Amino acid sequence: MRLDILTLFPEMFIGPFDHSIIKRAQEKNKAEIFIHQIRDYSKNKHKTVDDYPYGGGAGMVMQIEPIYNCISALTKERNYDDIIFLTPDGDILTQAVCNEISLKENIIILCGHYKGIDERIRNSIITREISIGDYVLSGGELAACVLVDSILRILPGVLNDETSALSDSFQNNLLSPPVYTRPAEFKGLKVPEILLSGDDKKIYAWKMEQAIARTQKRRPELLINNESD
Ligand code: 6GU
């Protein structure tokens, strides 16, 4: 999978993309990530990328031209399955959306800033708009890190234990059951007996029961959505 990210703040990706799962996905050649500085595609001598909004109002708006130039340079080289704009008014990111995007070959991710981007970009270039939740971030960069992590970790061969992503919370609309490790007892706090029993069938049933109980208590709407599937 190839990911091209357009941003005014390329440095924001240095930490997140150079560690843990995102690093491993790249090292294993499961993903290639390219970061593009939108400012480099501005044709005027001050390299401006934003301007005042037509009709007035607070804040600056990102201009169409540098973004168009950057995306054109990319689409000339290869086809893209999706050109995603990260914005708080996009479709909410869910595990189902992550799964779907993880199957794509090439995608572009555009990070916005300032008050927004010229609507003509959204209408004529963008194929999909995504939000990571109902709160406002200063820009799309942190959301892009969330999106990229959630996609790359489910690519086959990225996680060591292949079943590990499949048993994630949300993959079956259930929250994960509690987990424990050694010691079996710490200051009187004990690990549930059944996990020490060695009876795989009973342990599986217990985990399922715990997952359902936790989902019922914390996110009952997930169970209701399950029934309508
Ligand atoms: Cl994708 N962008 C911004 N700026 N804020 C957000 C968001 C995205 N998702 C939730 N809040």
mmCIF file of C-alpha atoms and ligand atoms in Angstrom:
data_model
loop_
_atom_site.group_PDB
_atom_site.id
_atom_site.type_symbol
_atom_site.label_atom_id
_atom_site.label_comp_id
_atom_site.label_asym_id
_atom_site.label_seq_id
_atom_site.Cartn_x
_atom_site.Cartn_y
_atom_site.Cartn_z
ATOM 1 C CA MET A 1 0.000 0.000 0.000
ATOM 2 C CA ARG A 2 1.203 3.497 -0.876
ATOM 3 C CA LEU A 3 0.150 6.531 1.155
ATOM 4 C CA ASP A 4 0.833 10.110 0.061
ATOM 5 C CA ILE A 5 0.167 12.687 2.764
ATOM 6 C CA LEU A 6 -0.181 16.401 1.964
ATOM 7 C CA THR A 7 0.499 18.774 4.824
ATOM 8 C CA LEU A 8 1.870 22.159 5.845
ATOM 9 C CA PHE A 9 3.572 20.495 8.836
ATOM 10 C CA PRO A 10 5.618 17.489 7.649
ATOM 11 C CA GLU A 11 7.618 17.426 10.888
ATOM 12 C CA MET A 12 4.504 16.451 12.828
ATOM 13 C CA PHE A 13 4.787 12.956 11.319
ATOM 14 C CA ILE A 14 8.403 12.280 12.273
ATOM 15 C CA GLY A 15 7.754 10.828 15.726
ATOM 16 C CA PRO A 16 4.580 8.823 15.084
ATOM 17 C CA PHE A 17 5.769 7.268 11.809
ATOM 18 C CA ASP A 18 9.201 6.257 13.059
ATOM 19 C CA HIS A 19 8.105 3.972 15.857
ATOM 20 C CA SER A 20 6.116 0.879 16.670
ATOM 21 C CA ILE A 21 3.649 -0.542 14.158
ATOM 22 C CA ILE A 22 3.845 2.219 11.531
ATOM 23 C CA LYS A 23 7.625 1.839 11.446
ATOM 24 C CA ARG A 24 7.350 -1.928 11.233
ATOM 25 C CA ALA A 25 4.825 -1.805 8.377
ATOM 26 C CA GLN A 26 7.274 0.275 6.369
ATOM 27 C CA GLU A 27 10.285 -1.890 7.242
ATOM 28 C CA LYS A 28 8.389 -4.991 6.152
ATOM 29 C CA ASN A 29 7.513 -3.248 2.870
ATOM 30 C CA LYS A 30 3.799 -3.540 3.561
ATOM 31 C CA ALA A 31 3.424 0.230 3.282
ATOM 32 C CA GLU A 32 5.265 3.146 1.704
ATOM 33 C CA ILE A 33 4.545 6.583 3.115
ATOM 34 C CA PHE A 34 5.451 9.823 1.348
ATOM 35 C CA ILE A 35 4.969 13.202 3.009
ATOM 36 C CA HIS A 36 4.546 16.247 0.777
ATOM 37 C CA GLN A 37 4.935 19.868 1.853
ATOM 38 C CA ILE A 38 2.016 21.704 0.200
ATOM 39 C CA ARG A 39 4.004 24.956 0.332
ATOM 40 C CA ASP A 40 6.507 23.516 -2.173
ATOM 41 C CA TYR A 41 3.712 23.543 -4.768
ATOM 42 C CA SER A 42 2.900 27.231 -4.408
ATOM 43 C CA LYS A 43 3.952 29.069 -7.554
ATOM 44 C CA ASN A 44 4.178 32.618 -6.154
ATOM 45 C CA LYS A 45 7.392 34.056 -4.803
ATOM 46 C CA HIS A 46 6.246 34.230 -1.176
ATOM 47 C CA LYS A 47 5.130 30.583 -1.289
ATOM 48 C CA THR A 48 1.750 31.483 0.154
ATOM 49 C CA VAL A 49 -0.789 28.709 0.616
ATOM 50 C CA ASP A 50 -3.700 30.590 2.201
ATOM 51 C CA ASP A 51 -5.697 33.788 1.778
ATOM 52 C CA TYR A 52 -8.612 35.730 3.284
ATOM 53 C CA PRO A 53 -12.074 34.218 2.838
ATOM 54 C CA TYR A 54 -14.311 35.717 0.159
ATOM 55 C CA GLY A 55 -17.281 37.412 1.808
ATOM 56 C CA GLY A 56 -15.332 37.990 5.023
ATOM 57 C CA GLY A 57 -15.215 36.018 8.235
ATOM 58 C CA ALA A 58 -12.569 34.853 10.666
ATOM 59 C CA GLY A 59 -9.424 32.971 9.730
ATOM 60 C CA MET A 60 -7.550 32.145 6.560
ATOM 61 C CA VAL A 61 -8.553 29.617 3.918
ATOM 62 C CA MET A 62 -6.187 27.224 2.171
ATOM 63 C CA GLN A 63 -6.012 27.961 -1.538
ATOM 64 C CA ILE A 64 -6.855 25.518 -4.298
ATOM 65 C CA GLU A 65 -3.773 26.015 -6.484
ATOM 66 C CA PRO A 66 -0.935 24.507 -4.399
ATOM 67 C CA ILE A 67 -3.112 21.530 -3.412
ATOM 68 C CA TYR A 68 -4.228 21.024 -7.014
ATOM 69 C CA ASN A 69 -0.589 21.170 -8.208
ATOM 70 C CA CYS A 70 0.571 18.618 -5.660
ATOM 71 C CA ILE A 71 -2.273 16.175 -6.290
ATOM 72 C CA SER A 72 -1.896 16.534 -10.075
ATOM 73 C CA ALA A 73 1.797 15.679 -9.848
ATOM 74 C CA LEU A 74 0.855 12.490 -7.965
ATOM 75 C CA THR A 75 -2.089 11.403 -10.114
ATOM 76 C CA LYS A 76 0.032 11.856 -13.251
ATOM 77 C CA GLU A 77 2.294 9.090 -11.963
ATOM 78 C CA ARG A 78 -0.287 6.539 -10.821
ATOM 79 C CA ASN A 79 -3.948 5.938 -10.103
ATOM 80 C CA TYR A 80 -5.315 6.586 -6.640
ATOM 81 C CA ASP A 81 -8.194 4.642 -5.105
ATOM 82 C CA ASP A 82 -9.155 7.484 -2.787
ATOM 83 C CA ILE A 83 -8.233 11.095 -2.147
ATOM 84 C CA ILE A 84 -9.168 11.627 1.469
ATOM 85 C CA PHE A 85 -9.652 14.981 3.207
ATOM 86 C CA LEU A 86 -9.476 14.933 6.995
ATOM 87 C CA THR A 87 -12.054 17.267 8.468
ATOM 88 C CA PRO A 88 -14.289 17.391 11.561
ATOM 89 C CA ASP A 89 -17.355 17.473 9.267
ATOM 90 C CA GLY A 90 -16.388 14.237 7.474
ATOM 91 C CA ASP A 91 -17.786 10.713 7.975
ATOM 92 C CA ILE A 92 -16.835 9.292 11.360
ATOM 93 C CA LEU A 93 -13.918 6.840 11.244
ATOM 94 C CA THR A 94 -15.001 3.372 12.383
ATOM 95 C CA GLN A 95 -13.295 -0.019 12.267
ATOM 96 C CA ALA A 96 -15.383 -0.861 9.188
ATOM 97 C CA VAL A 97 -13.997 2.226 7.401
ATOM 98 C CA CYS A 98 -10.419 1.300 8.465
ATOM 99 C CA ASN A 99 -10.901 -2.235 7.129
ATOM 100 C CA GLU A 100 -12.221 -0.916 3.828
ATOM 101 C CA ILE A 101 -9.384 1.587 3.315
ATOM 102 C CA SER A 102 -6.761 -1.022 4.262
ATOM 103 C CA LEU A 103 -7.702 -2.948 1.098
ATOM 104 C CA LYS A 104 -6.736 -0.067 -1.206
ATOM 105 C CA GLU A 105 -3.524 0.173 -3.189
ATOM 106 C CA ASN A 106 -2.778 3.913 -3.373
ATOM 107 C CA ILE A 107 -4.360 6.678 -1.351
ATOM 108 C CA ILE A 108 -3.795 10.394 -0.868
ATOM 109 C CA ILE A 109 -4.515 11.994 2.500
ATOM 110 C CA LEU A 110 -4.942 15.774 2.631
ATOM 111 C CA CYS A 111 -4.508 17.517 5.984
ATOM 112 C CA GLY A 112 -6.255 20.858 6.301
ATOM 113 C CA HIS A 113 -5.381 23.793 8.525
ATOM 114 C CA TYR A 114 -6.525 27.332 9.227
ATOM 115 C CA LYS A 115 -10.277 27.879 8.908
ATOM 116 C CA GLY A 116 -10.650 25.331 6.150
ATOM 117 C CA ILE A 117 -9.855 24.707 2.519
ATOM 118 C CA ASP A 118 -11.407 26.257 -0.579
ATOM 119 C CA GLU A 119 -14.663 24.364 -1.137
ATOM 120 C CA ARG A 120 -13.769 23.765 -4.800
ATOM 121 C CA ILE A 121 -11.043 21.339 -3.669
ATOM 122 C CA ARG A 122 -13.622 19.327 -1.770
ATOM 123 C CA ASN A 123 -16.091 19.390 -4.643
ATOM 124 C CA SER A 124 -13.748 18.577 -7.508
ATOM 125 C CA ILE A 125 -10.749 16.624 -6.195
ATOM 126 C CA ILE A 126 -11.599 14.924 -2.894
ATOM 127 C CA THR A 127 -13.308 11.502 -3.069
ATOM 128 C CA ARG A 128 -13.884 10.949 0.636
ATOM 129 C CA GLU A 129 -13.987 13.041 3.842
ATOM 130 C CA ILE A 130 -13.206 11.551 7.226
ATOM 131 C CA SER A 131 -13.431 12.800 10.823
ATOM 132 C CA ILE A 132 -11.910 10.956 13.782
ATOM 133 C CA GLY A 133 -14.582 12.104 16.232
ATOM 134 C CA ASP A 134 -16.858 14.872 17.403
ATOM 135 C CA TYR A 135 -14.277 17.357 18.654
ATOM 136 C CA VAL A 136 -12.102 19.878 16.852
ATOM 137 C CA LEU A 137 -8.356 19.495 16.260
ATOM 138 C CA SER A 138 -6.119 22.324 15.056
ATOM 139 C CA GLY A 139 -5.353 20.472 11.853
ATOM 140 C CA GLY A 140 -5.630 17.157 10.072
ATOM 141 C CA GLU A 141 -2.120 15.918 10.959
ATOM 142 C CA LEU A 142 -2.962 14.164 14.226
ATOM 143 C CA ALA A 143 -6.060 12.684 12.598
ATOM 144 C CA ALA A 144 -3.851 11.426 9.734
ATOM 145 C CA CYS A 145 -1.609 9.664 12.275
ATOM 146 C CA VAL A 146 -4.684 7.988 13.767
ATOM 147 C CA LEU A 147 -5.986 6.975 10.341
ATOM 148 C CA VAL A 148 -2.624 5.617 9.144
ATOM 149 C CA ASP A 149 -2.035 3.633 12.351
ATOM 150 C CA SER A 150 -5.512 2.118 12.231
ATOM 151 C CA ILE A 151 -5.030 1.058 8.594
ATOM 152 C CA LEU A 152 -1.463 -0.252 8.703
ATOM 153 C CA ARG A 153 -1.884 -2.383 11.804
ATOM 154 C CA ILE A 154 -4.473 -4.552 10.051
ATOM 155 C CA LEU A 155 -2.449 -5.147 6.871
ATOM 156 C CA PRO A 156 -1.617 -8.870 6.684
ATOM 157 C CA GLY A 157 1.900 -9.542 7.967
ATOM 158 C CA VAL A 158 2.298 -6.295 9.902
ATOM 159 C CA LEU A 159 1.413 -7.616 13.347
ATOM 160 C CA ASN A 160 3.406 -10.692 14.387
ATOM 161 C CA ASP A 161 0.443 -12.634 15.662
ATOM 162 C CA GLU A 162 -1.985 -12.468 12.756
ATOM 163 C CA THR A 163 -4.954 -13.176 14.948
ATOM 164 C CA SER A 164 -4.113 -10.242 17.124
ATOM 165 C CA ALA A 165 -5.773 -7.598 14.920
ATOM 166 C CA LEU A 166 -8.773 -9.843 14.317
ATOM 167 C CA SER A 167 -9.416 -10.124 18.044
ATOM 168 C CA ASP A 168 -9.291 -6.338 18.520
ATOM 169 C CA SER A 169 -12.180 -4.526 20.099
ATOM 170 C CA PHE A 170 -14.672 -3.495 17.387
ATOM 171 C CA GLN A 171 -13.645 -6.142 14.818
ATOM 172 C CA ASN A 172 -16.751 -8.095 15.848
ATOM 173 C CA ASN A 173 -18.625 -5.121 17.316
ATOM 174 C CA LEU A 174 -17.558 -6.317 20.781
ATOM 175 C CA LEU A 175 -15.180 -4.686 23.217
ATOM 176 C CA SER A 176 -12.221 -6.882 24.210
ATOM 177 C CA PRO A 177 -12.383 -8.993 27.380
ATOM 178 C CA PRO A 178 -9.993 -8.223 30.282
ATOM 179 C CA VAL A 179 -6.475 -9.679 30.103
ATOM 180 C CA TYR A 180 -4.023 -10.709 32.841
ATOM 181 C CA THR A 181 -0.388 -11.753 33.116
ATOM 182 C CA ARG A 182 1.955 -12.992 35.845
ATOM 183 C CA PRO A 183 1.978 -12.950 38.791
ATOM 184 C CA ALA A 184 -1.214 -14.956 39.422
ATOM 185 C CA GLU A 185 -1.609 -13.087 42.696
ATOM 186 C CA PHE A 186 -0.412 -9.561 43.586
ATOM 187 C CA LYS A 187 -1.063 -8.164 47.080
ATOM 188 C CA GLY A 188 -4.157 -10.348 47.326
ATOM 189 C CA LEU A 189 -5.447 -9.407 43.849
ATOM 190 C CA LYS A 190 -6.067 -12.656 41.999
ATOM 191 C CA VAL A 191 -6.298 -13.601 38.341
ATOM 192 C CA PRO A 192 -9.661 -15.296 37.579
ATOM 193 C CA GLU A 193 -9.285 -19.011 38.308
ATOM 194 C CA ILE A 194 -10.608 -20.129 34.935
ATOM 195 C CA LEU A 195 -7.681 -18.547 33.055
ATOM 196 C CA LEU A 196 -5.300 -20.803 34.989
ATOM 197 C CA SER A 197 -7.410 -23.939 34.342
ATOM 198 C CA GLY A 198 -5.876 -24.896 30.996
ATOM 199 C CA ASP A 199 -9.370 -25.708 29.666
ATOM 200 C CA ASP A 200 -9.350 -23.909 26.287
ATOM 201 C CA LYS A 201 -13.056 -24.370 25.627
ATOM 202 C CA LYS A 202 -14.105 -22.954 28.979
ATOM 203 C CA ILE A 203 -11.594 -20.122 28.656
ATOM 204 C CA TYR A 204 -12.958 -19.192 25.232
ATOM 205 C CA ALA A 205 -16.525 -19.186 26.565
ATOM 206 C CA TRP A 206 -15.460 -17.042 29.538
ATOM 207 C CA LYS A 207 -13.727 -14.502 27.273
ATOM 208 C CA MET A 208 -16.796 -14.250 25.058
ATOM 209 C CA GLU A 209 -19.075 -13.815 28.074
ATOM 210 C CA GLN A 210 -16.791 -11.104 29.483
ATOM 211 C CA ALA A 211 -16.626 -9.315 26.116
ATOM 212 C CA ILE A 212 -20.421 -9.292 25.834
ATOM 213 C CA ALA A 213 -20.885 -8.151 29.453
ATOM 214 C CA ARG A 214 -18.362 -5.331 29.018
ATOM 215 C CA THR A 215 -19.968 -4.228 25.760
ATOM 216 C CA GLN A 216 -23.445 -4.359 27.343
ATOM 217 C CA LYS A 217 -22.279 -2.182 30.216
ATOM 218 C CA ARG A 218 -20.105 0.344 28.362
ATOM 219 C CA ARG A 219 -21.315 0.474 24.756
ATOM 220 C CA PRO A 220 -24.766 -1.153 24.543
ATOM 221 C CA GLU A 221 -25.416 0.498 21.176
ATOM 222 C CA LEU A 222 -22.750 -1.766 19.624
ATOM 223 C CA LEU A 223 -24.847 -4.827 20.508
ATOM 224 C CA ILE A 224 -27.987 -3.249 19.121
ATOM 225 C CA ASN A 225 -26.169 -2.445 15.860
ATOM 226 C CA ASN A 226 -24.987 -6.070 15.743
ATOM 227 C CA GLU A 227 -28.532 -7.397 15.778
ATOM 228 C CA SER A 228 -29.472 -5.377 12.713
ATOM 229 C CA ASP A 229 -26.471 -6.693 10.687
HETATM 230 CL CL1 6GU B 1 -10.030 14.798 10.651
HETATM 231 N N1 6GU B 1 -9.592 17.242 11.547
HETATM 232 C C1 6GU B 1 -9.727 18.206 12.454
HETATM 233 N N2 6GU B 1 -9.143 19.386 12.226
HETATM 234 N N3 6GU B 1 -10.417 18.077 13.565
HETATM 235 C C2 6GU B 1 -10.975 16.882 13.766
HETATM 236 C C3 6GU B 1 -10.868 15.824 12.876
HETATM 237 C C4 6GU B 1 -10.158 16.034 11.749
HETATM 238 N N4 6GU B 1 -11.552 14.772 13.359
HETATM 239 C C5 6GU B 1 -12.041 15.189 14.503
HETATM 240 N N5 6GU B 1 -11.715 16.446 14.765
#
